[in-house]
Coordinates of C-alpha atoms in Angstrom, one line a residue:
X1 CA 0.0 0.0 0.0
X2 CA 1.3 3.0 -0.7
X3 CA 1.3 6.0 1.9
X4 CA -0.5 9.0 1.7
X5 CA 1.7 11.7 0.4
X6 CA 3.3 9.4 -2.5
X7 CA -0.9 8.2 -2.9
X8 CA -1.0 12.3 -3.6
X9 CA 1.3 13.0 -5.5
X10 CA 0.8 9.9 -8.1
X11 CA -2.9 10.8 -7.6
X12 CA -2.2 13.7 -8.9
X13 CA -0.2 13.2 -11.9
X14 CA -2.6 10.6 -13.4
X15 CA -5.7 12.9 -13.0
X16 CA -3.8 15.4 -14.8
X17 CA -2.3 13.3 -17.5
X18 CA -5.6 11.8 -18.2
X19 CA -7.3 15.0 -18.5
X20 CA -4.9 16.3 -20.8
X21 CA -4.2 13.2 -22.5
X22 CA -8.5 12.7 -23.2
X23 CA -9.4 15.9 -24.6
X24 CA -5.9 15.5 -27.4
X25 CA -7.8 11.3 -28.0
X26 CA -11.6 13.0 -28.5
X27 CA -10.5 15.0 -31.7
X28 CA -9.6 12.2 -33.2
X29 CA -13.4 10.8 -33.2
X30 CA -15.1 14.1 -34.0
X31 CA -18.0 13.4 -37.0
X32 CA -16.2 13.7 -40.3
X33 CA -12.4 13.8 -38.3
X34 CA -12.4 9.8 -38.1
X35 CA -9.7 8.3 -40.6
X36 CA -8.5 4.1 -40.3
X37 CA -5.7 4.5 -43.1
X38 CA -3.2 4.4 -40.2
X39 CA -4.8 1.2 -38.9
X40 CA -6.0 -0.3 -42.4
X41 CA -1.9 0.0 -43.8
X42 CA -0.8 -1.4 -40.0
X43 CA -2.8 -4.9 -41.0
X44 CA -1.8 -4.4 -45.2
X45 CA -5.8 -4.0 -45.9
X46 CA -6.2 -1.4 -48.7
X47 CA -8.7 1.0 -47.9
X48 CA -11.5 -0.3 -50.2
X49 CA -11.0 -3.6 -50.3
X50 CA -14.0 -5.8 -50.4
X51 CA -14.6 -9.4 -49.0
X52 CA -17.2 -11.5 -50.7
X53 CA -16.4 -14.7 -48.7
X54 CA -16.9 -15.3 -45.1
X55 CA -13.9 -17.2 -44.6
X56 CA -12.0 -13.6 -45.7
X57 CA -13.9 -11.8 -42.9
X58 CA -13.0 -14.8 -40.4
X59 CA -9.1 -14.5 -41.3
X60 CA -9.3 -10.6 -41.1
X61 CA -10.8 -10.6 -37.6
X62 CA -8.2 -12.9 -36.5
X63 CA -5.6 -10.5 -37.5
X64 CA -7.4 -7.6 -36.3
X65 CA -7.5 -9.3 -33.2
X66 CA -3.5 -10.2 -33.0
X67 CA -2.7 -6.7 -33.7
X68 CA -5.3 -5.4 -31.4
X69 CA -3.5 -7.7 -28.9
X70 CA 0.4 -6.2 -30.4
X71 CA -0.9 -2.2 -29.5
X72 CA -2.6 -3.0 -26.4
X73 CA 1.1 -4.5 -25.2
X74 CA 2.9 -1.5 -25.8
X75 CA 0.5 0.6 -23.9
X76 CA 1.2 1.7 -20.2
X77 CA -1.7 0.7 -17.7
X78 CA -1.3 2.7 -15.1
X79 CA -1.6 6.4 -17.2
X80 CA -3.7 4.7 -20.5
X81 CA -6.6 3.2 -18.4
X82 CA -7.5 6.0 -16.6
X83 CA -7.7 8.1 -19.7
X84 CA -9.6 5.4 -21.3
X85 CA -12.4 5.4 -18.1
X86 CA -12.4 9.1 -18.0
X87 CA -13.1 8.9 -22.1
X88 CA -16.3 6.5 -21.5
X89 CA -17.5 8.1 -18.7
X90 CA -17.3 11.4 -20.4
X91 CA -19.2 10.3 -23.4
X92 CA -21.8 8.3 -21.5
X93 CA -25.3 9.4 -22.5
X94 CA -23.5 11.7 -25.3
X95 CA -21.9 8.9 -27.5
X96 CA -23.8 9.3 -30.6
X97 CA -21.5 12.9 -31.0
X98 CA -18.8 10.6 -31.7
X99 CA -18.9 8.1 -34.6
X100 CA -21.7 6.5 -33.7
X101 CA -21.0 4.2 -30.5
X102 CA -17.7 2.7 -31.4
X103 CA -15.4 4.7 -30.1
X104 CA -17.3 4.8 -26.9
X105 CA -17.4 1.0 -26.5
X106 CA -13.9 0.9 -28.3
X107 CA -12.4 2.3 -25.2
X108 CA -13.9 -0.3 -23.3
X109 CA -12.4 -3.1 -25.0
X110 CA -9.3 -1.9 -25.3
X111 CA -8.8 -1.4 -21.6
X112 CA -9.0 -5.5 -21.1
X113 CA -6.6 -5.8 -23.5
X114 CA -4.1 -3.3 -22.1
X115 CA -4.4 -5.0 -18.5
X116 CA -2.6 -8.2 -20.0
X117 CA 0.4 -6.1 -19.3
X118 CA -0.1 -6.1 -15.4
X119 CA 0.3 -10.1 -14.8
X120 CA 2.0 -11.2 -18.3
X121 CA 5.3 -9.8 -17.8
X122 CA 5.2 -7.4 -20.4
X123 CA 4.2 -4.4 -19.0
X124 CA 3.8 -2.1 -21.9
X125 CA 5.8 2.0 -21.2
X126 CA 3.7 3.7 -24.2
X127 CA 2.1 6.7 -22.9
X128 CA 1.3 8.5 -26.1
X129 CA -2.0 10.0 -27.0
X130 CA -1.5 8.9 -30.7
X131 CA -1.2 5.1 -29.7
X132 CA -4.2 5.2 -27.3
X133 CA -6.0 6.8 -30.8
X134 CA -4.6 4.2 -32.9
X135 CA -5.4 1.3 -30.3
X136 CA -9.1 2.8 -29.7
X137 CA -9.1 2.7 -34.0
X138 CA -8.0 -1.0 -33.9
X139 CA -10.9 -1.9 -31.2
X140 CA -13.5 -0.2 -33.4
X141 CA -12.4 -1.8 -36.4
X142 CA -12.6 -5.1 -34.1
X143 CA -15.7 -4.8 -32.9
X144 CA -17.0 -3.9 -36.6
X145 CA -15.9 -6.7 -38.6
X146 CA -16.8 -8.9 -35.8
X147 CA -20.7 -7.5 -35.9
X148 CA -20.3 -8.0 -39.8
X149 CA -19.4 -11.6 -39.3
X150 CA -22.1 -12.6 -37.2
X151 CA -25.2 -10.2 -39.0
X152 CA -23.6 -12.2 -42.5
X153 CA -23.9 -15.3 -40.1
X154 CA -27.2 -14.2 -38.9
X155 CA -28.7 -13.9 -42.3
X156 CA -26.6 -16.2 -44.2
X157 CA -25.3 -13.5 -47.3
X158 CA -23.5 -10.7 -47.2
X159 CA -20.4 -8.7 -49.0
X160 CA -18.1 -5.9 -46.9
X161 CA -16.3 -2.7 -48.0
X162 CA -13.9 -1.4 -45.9
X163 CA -13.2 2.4 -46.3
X164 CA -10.9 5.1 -44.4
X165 CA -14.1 5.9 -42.5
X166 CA -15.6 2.7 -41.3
X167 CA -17.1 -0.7 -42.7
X168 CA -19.3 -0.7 -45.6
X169 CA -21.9 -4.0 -46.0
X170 CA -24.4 -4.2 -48.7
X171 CA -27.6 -3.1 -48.3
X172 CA -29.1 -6.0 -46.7
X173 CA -26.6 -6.4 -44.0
X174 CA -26.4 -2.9 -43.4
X175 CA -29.9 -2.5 -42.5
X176 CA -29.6 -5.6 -40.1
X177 CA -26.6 -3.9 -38.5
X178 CA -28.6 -0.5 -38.0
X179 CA -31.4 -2.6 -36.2
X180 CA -28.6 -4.0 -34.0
X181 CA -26.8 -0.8 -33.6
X182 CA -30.1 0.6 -32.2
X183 CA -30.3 -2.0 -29.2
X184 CA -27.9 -0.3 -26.8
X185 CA -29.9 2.5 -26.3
X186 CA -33.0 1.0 -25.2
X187 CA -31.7 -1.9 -23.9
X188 CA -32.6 -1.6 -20.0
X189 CA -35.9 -2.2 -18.7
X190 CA -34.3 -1.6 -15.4
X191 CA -33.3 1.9 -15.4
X192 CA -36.5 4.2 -14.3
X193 CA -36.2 1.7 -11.1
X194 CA -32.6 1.4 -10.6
X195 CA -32.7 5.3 -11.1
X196 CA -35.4 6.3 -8.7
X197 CA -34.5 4.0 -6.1
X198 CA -30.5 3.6 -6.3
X199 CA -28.8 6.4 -7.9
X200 CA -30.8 9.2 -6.5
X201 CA -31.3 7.5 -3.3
X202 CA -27.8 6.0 -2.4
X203 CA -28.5 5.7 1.4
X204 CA -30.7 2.7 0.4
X205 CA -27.5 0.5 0.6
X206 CA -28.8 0.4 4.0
X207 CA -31.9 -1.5 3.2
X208 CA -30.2 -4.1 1.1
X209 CA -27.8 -4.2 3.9
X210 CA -30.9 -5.1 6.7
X211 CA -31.9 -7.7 3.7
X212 CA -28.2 -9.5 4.3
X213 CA -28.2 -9.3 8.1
X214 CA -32.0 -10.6 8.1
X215 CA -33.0 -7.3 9.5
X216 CA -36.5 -7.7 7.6
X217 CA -40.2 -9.4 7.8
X218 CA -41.6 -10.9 5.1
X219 CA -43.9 -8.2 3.1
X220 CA -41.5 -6.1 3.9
X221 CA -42.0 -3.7 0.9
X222 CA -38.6 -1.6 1.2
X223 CA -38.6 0.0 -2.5
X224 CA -41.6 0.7 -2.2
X225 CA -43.9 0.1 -5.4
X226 CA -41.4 -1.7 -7.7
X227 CA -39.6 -4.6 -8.8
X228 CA -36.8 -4.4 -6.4
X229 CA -39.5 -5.0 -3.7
X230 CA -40.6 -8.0 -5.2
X231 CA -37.1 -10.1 -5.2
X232 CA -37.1 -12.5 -2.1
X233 CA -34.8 -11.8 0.3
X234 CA -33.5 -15.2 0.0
X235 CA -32.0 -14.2 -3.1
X236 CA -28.3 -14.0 -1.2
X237 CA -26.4 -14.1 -4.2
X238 CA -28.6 -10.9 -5.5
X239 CA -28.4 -9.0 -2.6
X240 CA -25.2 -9.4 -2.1
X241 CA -23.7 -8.5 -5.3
X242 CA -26.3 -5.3 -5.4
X243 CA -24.6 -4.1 -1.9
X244 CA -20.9 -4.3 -3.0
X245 CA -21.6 -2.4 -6.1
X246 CA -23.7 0.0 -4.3
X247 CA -21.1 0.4 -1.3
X248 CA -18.6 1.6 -4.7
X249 CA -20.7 3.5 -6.0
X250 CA -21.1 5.7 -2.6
X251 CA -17.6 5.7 -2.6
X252 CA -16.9 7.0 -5.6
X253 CA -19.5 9.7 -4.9
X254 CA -17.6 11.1 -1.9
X255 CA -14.0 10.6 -3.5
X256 CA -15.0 11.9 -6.8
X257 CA -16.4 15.0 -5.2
X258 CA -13.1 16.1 -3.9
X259 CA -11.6 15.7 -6.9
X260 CA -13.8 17.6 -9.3
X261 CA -17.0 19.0 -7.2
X262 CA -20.4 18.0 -8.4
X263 CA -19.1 16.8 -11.3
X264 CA -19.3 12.8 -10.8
X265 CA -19.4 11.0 -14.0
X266 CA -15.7 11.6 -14.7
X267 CA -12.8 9.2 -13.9
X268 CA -12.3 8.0 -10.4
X269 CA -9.2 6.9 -8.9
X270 CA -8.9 5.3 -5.4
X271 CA -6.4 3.8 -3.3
X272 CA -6.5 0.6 -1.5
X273 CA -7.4 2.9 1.7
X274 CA -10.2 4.1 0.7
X275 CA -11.8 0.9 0.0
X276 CA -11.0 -1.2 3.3
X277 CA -14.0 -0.3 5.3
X278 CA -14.3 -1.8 8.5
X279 CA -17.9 -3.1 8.5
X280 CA -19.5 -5.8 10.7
X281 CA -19.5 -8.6 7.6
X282 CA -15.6 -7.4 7.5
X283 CA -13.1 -6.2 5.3
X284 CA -15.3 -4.9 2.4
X285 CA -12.3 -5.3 0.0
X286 CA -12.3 -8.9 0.4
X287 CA -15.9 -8.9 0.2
X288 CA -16.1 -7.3 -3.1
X289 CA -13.0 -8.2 -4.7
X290 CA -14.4 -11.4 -6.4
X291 CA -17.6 -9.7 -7.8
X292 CA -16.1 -6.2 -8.9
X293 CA -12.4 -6.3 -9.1
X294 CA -10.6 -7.4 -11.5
X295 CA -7.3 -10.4 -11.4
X296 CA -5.3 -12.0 -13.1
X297 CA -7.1 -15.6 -13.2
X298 CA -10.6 -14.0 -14.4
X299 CA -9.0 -11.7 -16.8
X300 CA -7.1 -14.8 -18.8
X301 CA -10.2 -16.5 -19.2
X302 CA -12.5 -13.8 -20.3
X303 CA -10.1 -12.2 -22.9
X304 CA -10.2 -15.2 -24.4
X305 CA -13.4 -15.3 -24.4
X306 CA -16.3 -13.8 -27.6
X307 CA -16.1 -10.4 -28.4
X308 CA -19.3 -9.6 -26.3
X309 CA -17.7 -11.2 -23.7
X310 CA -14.7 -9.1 -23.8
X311 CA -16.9 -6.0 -24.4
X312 CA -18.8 -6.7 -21.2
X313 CA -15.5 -7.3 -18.8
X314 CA -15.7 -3.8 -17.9
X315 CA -19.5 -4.0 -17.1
X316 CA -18.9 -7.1 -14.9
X317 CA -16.1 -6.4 -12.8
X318 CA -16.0 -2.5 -13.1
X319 CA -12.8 -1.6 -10.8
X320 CA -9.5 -2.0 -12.2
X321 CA -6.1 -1.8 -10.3
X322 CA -3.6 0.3 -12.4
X323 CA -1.2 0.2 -9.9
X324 CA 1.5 -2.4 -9.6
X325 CA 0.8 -4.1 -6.6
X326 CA -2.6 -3.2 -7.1
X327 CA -2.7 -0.3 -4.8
X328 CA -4.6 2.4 -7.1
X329 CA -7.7 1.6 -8.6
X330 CA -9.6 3.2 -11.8
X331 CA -13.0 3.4 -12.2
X332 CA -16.4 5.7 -12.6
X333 CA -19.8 6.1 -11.5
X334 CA -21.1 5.6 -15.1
X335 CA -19.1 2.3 -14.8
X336 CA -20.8 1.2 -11.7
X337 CA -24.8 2.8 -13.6
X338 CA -23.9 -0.1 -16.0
X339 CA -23.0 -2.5 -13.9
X340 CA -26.2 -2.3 -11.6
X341 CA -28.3 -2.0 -14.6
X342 CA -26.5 -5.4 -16.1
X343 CA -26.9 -7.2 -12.6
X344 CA -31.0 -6.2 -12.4
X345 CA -31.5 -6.7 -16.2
X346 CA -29.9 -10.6 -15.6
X347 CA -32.0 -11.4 -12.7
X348 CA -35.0 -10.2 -14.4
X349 CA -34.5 -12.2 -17.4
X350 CA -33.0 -15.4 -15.7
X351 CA -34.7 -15.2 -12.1
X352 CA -37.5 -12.9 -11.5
X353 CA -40.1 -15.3 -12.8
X354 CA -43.7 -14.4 -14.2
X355 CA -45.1 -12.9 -12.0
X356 CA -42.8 -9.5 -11.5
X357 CA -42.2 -9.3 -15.1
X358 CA -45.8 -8.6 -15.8
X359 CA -46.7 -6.6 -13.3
X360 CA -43.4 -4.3 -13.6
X361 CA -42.2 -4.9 -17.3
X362 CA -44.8 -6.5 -20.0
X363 CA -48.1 -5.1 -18.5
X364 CA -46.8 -1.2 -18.1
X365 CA -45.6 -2.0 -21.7
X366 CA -48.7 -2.7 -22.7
X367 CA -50.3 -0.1 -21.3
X368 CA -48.0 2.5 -23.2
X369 CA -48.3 0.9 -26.2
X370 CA -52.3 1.8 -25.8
X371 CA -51.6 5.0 -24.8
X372 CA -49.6 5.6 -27.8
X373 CA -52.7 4.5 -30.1
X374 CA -54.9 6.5 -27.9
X375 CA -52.3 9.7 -28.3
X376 CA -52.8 9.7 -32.0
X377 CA -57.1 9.2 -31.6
X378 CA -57.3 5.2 -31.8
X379 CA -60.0 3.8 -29.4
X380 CA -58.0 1.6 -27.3
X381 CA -57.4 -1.8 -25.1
X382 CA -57.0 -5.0 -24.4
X383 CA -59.4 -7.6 -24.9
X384 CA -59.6 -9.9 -21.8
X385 CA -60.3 -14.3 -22.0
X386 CA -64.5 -12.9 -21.2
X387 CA -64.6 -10.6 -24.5
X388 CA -64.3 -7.6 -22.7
X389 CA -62.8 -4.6 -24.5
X390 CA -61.4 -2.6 -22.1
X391 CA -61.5 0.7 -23.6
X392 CA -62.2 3.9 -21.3
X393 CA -65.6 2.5 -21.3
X394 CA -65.3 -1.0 -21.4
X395 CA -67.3 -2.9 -24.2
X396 CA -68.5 -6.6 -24.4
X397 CA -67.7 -7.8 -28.0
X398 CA -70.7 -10.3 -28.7
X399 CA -69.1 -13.5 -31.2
X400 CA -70.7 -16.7 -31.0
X401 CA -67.8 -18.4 -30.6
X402 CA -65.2 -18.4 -27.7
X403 CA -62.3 -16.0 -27.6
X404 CA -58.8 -18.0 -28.2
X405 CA -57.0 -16.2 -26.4
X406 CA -56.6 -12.6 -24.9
X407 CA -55.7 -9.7 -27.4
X408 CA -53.2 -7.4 -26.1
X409 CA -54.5 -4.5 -28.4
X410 CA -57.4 -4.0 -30.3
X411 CA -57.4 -0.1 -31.3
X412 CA -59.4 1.3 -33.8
X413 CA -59.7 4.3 -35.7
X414 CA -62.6 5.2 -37.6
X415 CA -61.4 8.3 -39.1
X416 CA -58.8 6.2 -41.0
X417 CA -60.8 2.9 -40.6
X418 CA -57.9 1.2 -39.6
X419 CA -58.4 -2.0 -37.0
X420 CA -54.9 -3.2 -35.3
X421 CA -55.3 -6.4 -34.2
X422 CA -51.8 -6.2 -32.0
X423 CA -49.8 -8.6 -29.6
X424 CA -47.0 -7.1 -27.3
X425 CA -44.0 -8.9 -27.1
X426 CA -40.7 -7.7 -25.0
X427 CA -37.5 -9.3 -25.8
X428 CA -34.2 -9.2 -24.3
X429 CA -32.2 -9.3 -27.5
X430 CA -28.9 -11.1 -27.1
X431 CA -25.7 -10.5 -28.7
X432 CA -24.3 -14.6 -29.1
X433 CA -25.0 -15.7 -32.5
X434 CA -27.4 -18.5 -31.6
X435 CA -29.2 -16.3 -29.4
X436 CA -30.1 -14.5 -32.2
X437 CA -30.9 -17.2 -34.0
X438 CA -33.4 -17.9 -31.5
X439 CA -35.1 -14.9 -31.4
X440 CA -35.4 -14.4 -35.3
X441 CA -36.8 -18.1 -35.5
X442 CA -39.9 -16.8 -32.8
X443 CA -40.6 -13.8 -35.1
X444 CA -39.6 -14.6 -38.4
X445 CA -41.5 -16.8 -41.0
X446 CA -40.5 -19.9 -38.9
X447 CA -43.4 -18.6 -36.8
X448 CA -41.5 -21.2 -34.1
X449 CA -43.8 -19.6 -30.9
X450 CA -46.5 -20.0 -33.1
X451 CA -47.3 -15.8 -32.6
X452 CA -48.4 -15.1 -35.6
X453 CA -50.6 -18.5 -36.2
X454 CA -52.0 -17.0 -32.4
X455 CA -53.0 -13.5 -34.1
X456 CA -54.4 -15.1 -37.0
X457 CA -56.8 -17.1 -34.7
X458 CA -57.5 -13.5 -33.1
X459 CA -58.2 -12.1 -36.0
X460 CA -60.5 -15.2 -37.0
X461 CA -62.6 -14.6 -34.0
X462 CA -63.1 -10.8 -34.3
X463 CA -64.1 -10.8 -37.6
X464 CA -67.3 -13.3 -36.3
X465 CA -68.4 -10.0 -33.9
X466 CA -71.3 -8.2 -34.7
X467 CA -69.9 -5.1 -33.2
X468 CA -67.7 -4.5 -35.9
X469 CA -67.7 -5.4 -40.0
X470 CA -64.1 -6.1 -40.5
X471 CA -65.0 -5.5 -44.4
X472 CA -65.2 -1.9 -44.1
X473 CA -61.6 -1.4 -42.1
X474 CA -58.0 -1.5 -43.3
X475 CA -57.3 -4.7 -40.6
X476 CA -53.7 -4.6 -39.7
X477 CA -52.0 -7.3 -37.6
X478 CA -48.6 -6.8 -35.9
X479 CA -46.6 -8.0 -33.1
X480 CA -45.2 -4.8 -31.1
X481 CA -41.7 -5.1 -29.4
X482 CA -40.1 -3.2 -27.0
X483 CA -36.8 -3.3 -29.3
X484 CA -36.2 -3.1 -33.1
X485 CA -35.4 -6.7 -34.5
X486 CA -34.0 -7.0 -37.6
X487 CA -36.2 -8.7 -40.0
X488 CA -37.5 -7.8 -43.2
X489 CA -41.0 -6.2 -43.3
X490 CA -42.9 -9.0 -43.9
X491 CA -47.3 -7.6 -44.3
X492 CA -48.2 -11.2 -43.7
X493 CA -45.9 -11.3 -40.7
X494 CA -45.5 -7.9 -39.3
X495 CA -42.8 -7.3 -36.5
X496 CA -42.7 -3.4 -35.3
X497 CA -41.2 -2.2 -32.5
X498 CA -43.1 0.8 -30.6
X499 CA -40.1 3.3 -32.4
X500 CA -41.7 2.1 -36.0
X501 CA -45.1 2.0 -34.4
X502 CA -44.9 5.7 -33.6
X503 CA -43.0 6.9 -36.6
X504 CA -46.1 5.1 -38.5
X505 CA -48.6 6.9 -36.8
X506 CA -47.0 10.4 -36.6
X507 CA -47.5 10.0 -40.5
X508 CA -51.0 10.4 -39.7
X509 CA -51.6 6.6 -41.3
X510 CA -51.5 8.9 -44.7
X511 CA -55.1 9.3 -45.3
X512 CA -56.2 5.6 -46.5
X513 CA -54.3 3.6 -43.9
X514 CA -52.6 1.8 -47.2
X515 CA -49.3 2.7 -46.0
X516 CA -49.8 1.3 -42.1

């Protein structure tokens, strides 16, 4: 551990450097100042060279990879990753300014690969602004061709250009990689919770702390109405990971504030000091070191792991020692944002079960999804298993025949005499190939969840109620997601997320409804 004045002094000198140091890397990835020659000539790729085979794109990211791997080397961790946190953190929420998201999640990647250097021996000296901006380059190109790969993959064609200014696909694969590129945003159900209840409300690590000493009675509602009140408290595992995170976060908060005021979302450094808390469960360092920090043994086996996994090393474990013996450590309150949001967003997906995710997740989806109809003069609601349309003023629809099944949305217009006969469906889109897969199989023409054979049925059954002649409507029949998944417009089989839903109707529907 070092002591206090030398903990100064080095303190210090990276906060400086890395200020200095950022602001030089960010005019390198201002719109229309972005230029891969430099990178292209370092891996012999002529800028405009096109690769019609996959097994070219395969070979390419393999060297892309080794010579991501050769830059990273000569980098020094202890001044390039703090300039590569503060980088992140000071685009988070802002990253569309520069080149899309790349370079944002570029400087994520290429932090795990520059802390190989701490435990391989080969402790890289490189402290040069023009080598962070030509390894950040290398990471985007990475994480490029390796999304080109797996959309061609994905939909089993493809052809790529690469150019000075990024990766070209034909038009076909480009417009799958623009659905995936729109995912990030929008991919947290999480957040209005985690931000109401966590991040403005830090002193509710004491709750989750009263959870773990069993300082609680079942119905115990300690967030109040949402989600996080529903997890059991038997959910150790949970609850414990949440704390340590939490117990960082406030941490940061305080440290950061000396350094820079109320401006938190900047890099945070903190020595070993300031994180051994003496706290009745004991050394907090130890108790967060295997769920936050980073070492050797789990860095080895996730660098080596997928691309996604490597971009999500940071999101995982969001501390990392820069000092050598680890006595300084980097990090940012945008870092620990993302990696609370990740560790909700897996337990509501892997262990929250039906029950919360209706109430918190598909049902207030719904709900906006009939609001938006509603916003733009649709009569709107759900049809329940008894018939019931339950508009403003609930209406029984009269068919002789049974329902088959609740409608999510029935919303009609009759100034457009349009009908949408809709089903809500959120998805968690992955980023693993087969996941995908998955997911385009349930929505595609594969119909494997049978959805759309379910609508059909739906549609079946309205079209035998006398409240409405189904003759004298446009009838339009969709499945609705919460995200945009890339599939071809398909009028038999029509996918929109709430995005295209609302672009459609700010259109006004035209004036036939033709173009719905």
């Amino acid at each position: 551990m070092i002591d206090r004045q030398a903990s100064s002094t080095l303190l210090g000198r990276l906060y400086t450097q890395s200020y200095k140091i950022t602001n030089q890397v960010l005019k390198q990835f201002e719109p229309d100042n972005l230029d891969l020659s430099s990178t292209l000539n370092s891996i012999n790729v002529h800028p405009g060279a096109i690769f019609d085979e996959i097994s070219e794109l395969e070979s390419l990211s393999l060297l892309i990879y080794k010579r991501l791997t050769e830059l990273a080397s000569h980098l020094d961790p202890m001044y390039c990753i703090p300039v590569l946190i503060e980088i992140f953190s000071g685009l988070y929420g802002q990253d569309e300014k520069y080149e899309g998201n790349t370079a944002f999640v570029g400087s994520k990647v290429l932090i795990s690969f520059i802390w190989t250097g701490t435990y391989s021996g080969n402790l890289g000296r490189s402290r040069s602004y023009k080598d962070i901006v030509e390894g950040i380059k290398m990471a985007m190109l990475f994480l490029k061709i390796e999304q080109a790969k797996n959309v061609w993959k994905l939909v089993g064609e493809g052809q790529v250009e690469i150019r000075e200014d990024g990766v070209f696909a034909t038009e076909s694969l480009a417009i799958h990689i623009h659905h995936f590129n729109r995912l990030g945003p929008n991919e947290y159900k999480v957040l209005k919770d985690a931000t109401d209840q966590l991040w403005f409300h830090p002193e509710n690590i004491y709750k989750v702390e009263k959870i773990l000493t069993g300082k609680v009675r079942n119905g115990d509602r300690l967030f109040g109405d949402t989600f996080l009140s529903e997890i059991p408290f038997t959910e150790t595992n949970f609850w414990t990971a949440l704390y340590c995170k939490l117990r960082i976060y406030i941490i940061i908060g305080k440290e950061r504030s000396l350094v820079a005021g109320k401006q938190l979302t900047g890099l945070c450094l903190l020595t070993e000091k300031a994180l051994l808390i003496n706290e009745k469960s004991g050394n907090f360092l130890n108790l967060a070191n295997q769920l936050n920090f980073w070492e050797p043994t789990w860095h080895n086996n996730a660098i080596n792991g997928t691309p996604n996994e490597i971009k999500r090393m940071i999101i995982h474990r969001p501390v990392i020692g820069v000092y050598n013996p680890q006595s300084v450590f980097a990090t940012s309150i945008p870092l620990l944002w993302d990696s609370v949001n990740f560790l909700l967003e897996d337990f509501v997906h892997s262990r929250a079960g039906n029950k919360i995710y209706e109430r918190f997740f598909s049902g207030p989806f719904e709900k906006a999804t009939i609001n938006l109809f509603e916003q733009y003069g649709f009569k709107g609601g759900e049809v329940n298993d008894k018939s019931i349309w339950r508009t403003k003023i609930p209406e029984k629809l009269l068919s002789p025949d049974r329902i088959p099944g609740q409608i999510d949305i029935l919303a009609v217009s009759e100034e457009y005499h349009v009908i949408v006969i809709a089903d809500c469906k959120m998805v968690h889109f992955p980023f693993e190939l087969n996941a995908a897969r998955n997911i385009l199989a349930k929505f595609g023409s594969a119909d494997d969840e049978r959805f759309f054979r379910k609508l059909n049925m739906k549609t079946d059954w309205l079209s035998t109620c006398s409240n409405f002649k189904l003759e004298e409507y446009v009838v339009v029949k969709m499945l609705i997601t919460n995200l945009d998944i890339p599939l071809s417009k398909d009028e038999d089989r029509l996918v929109l997320s709430i995005r295209e839903v609302e672009e459609k109707l700010l259109k006004k529907l035209k004036k036939s409804g033709d173009d719905y």
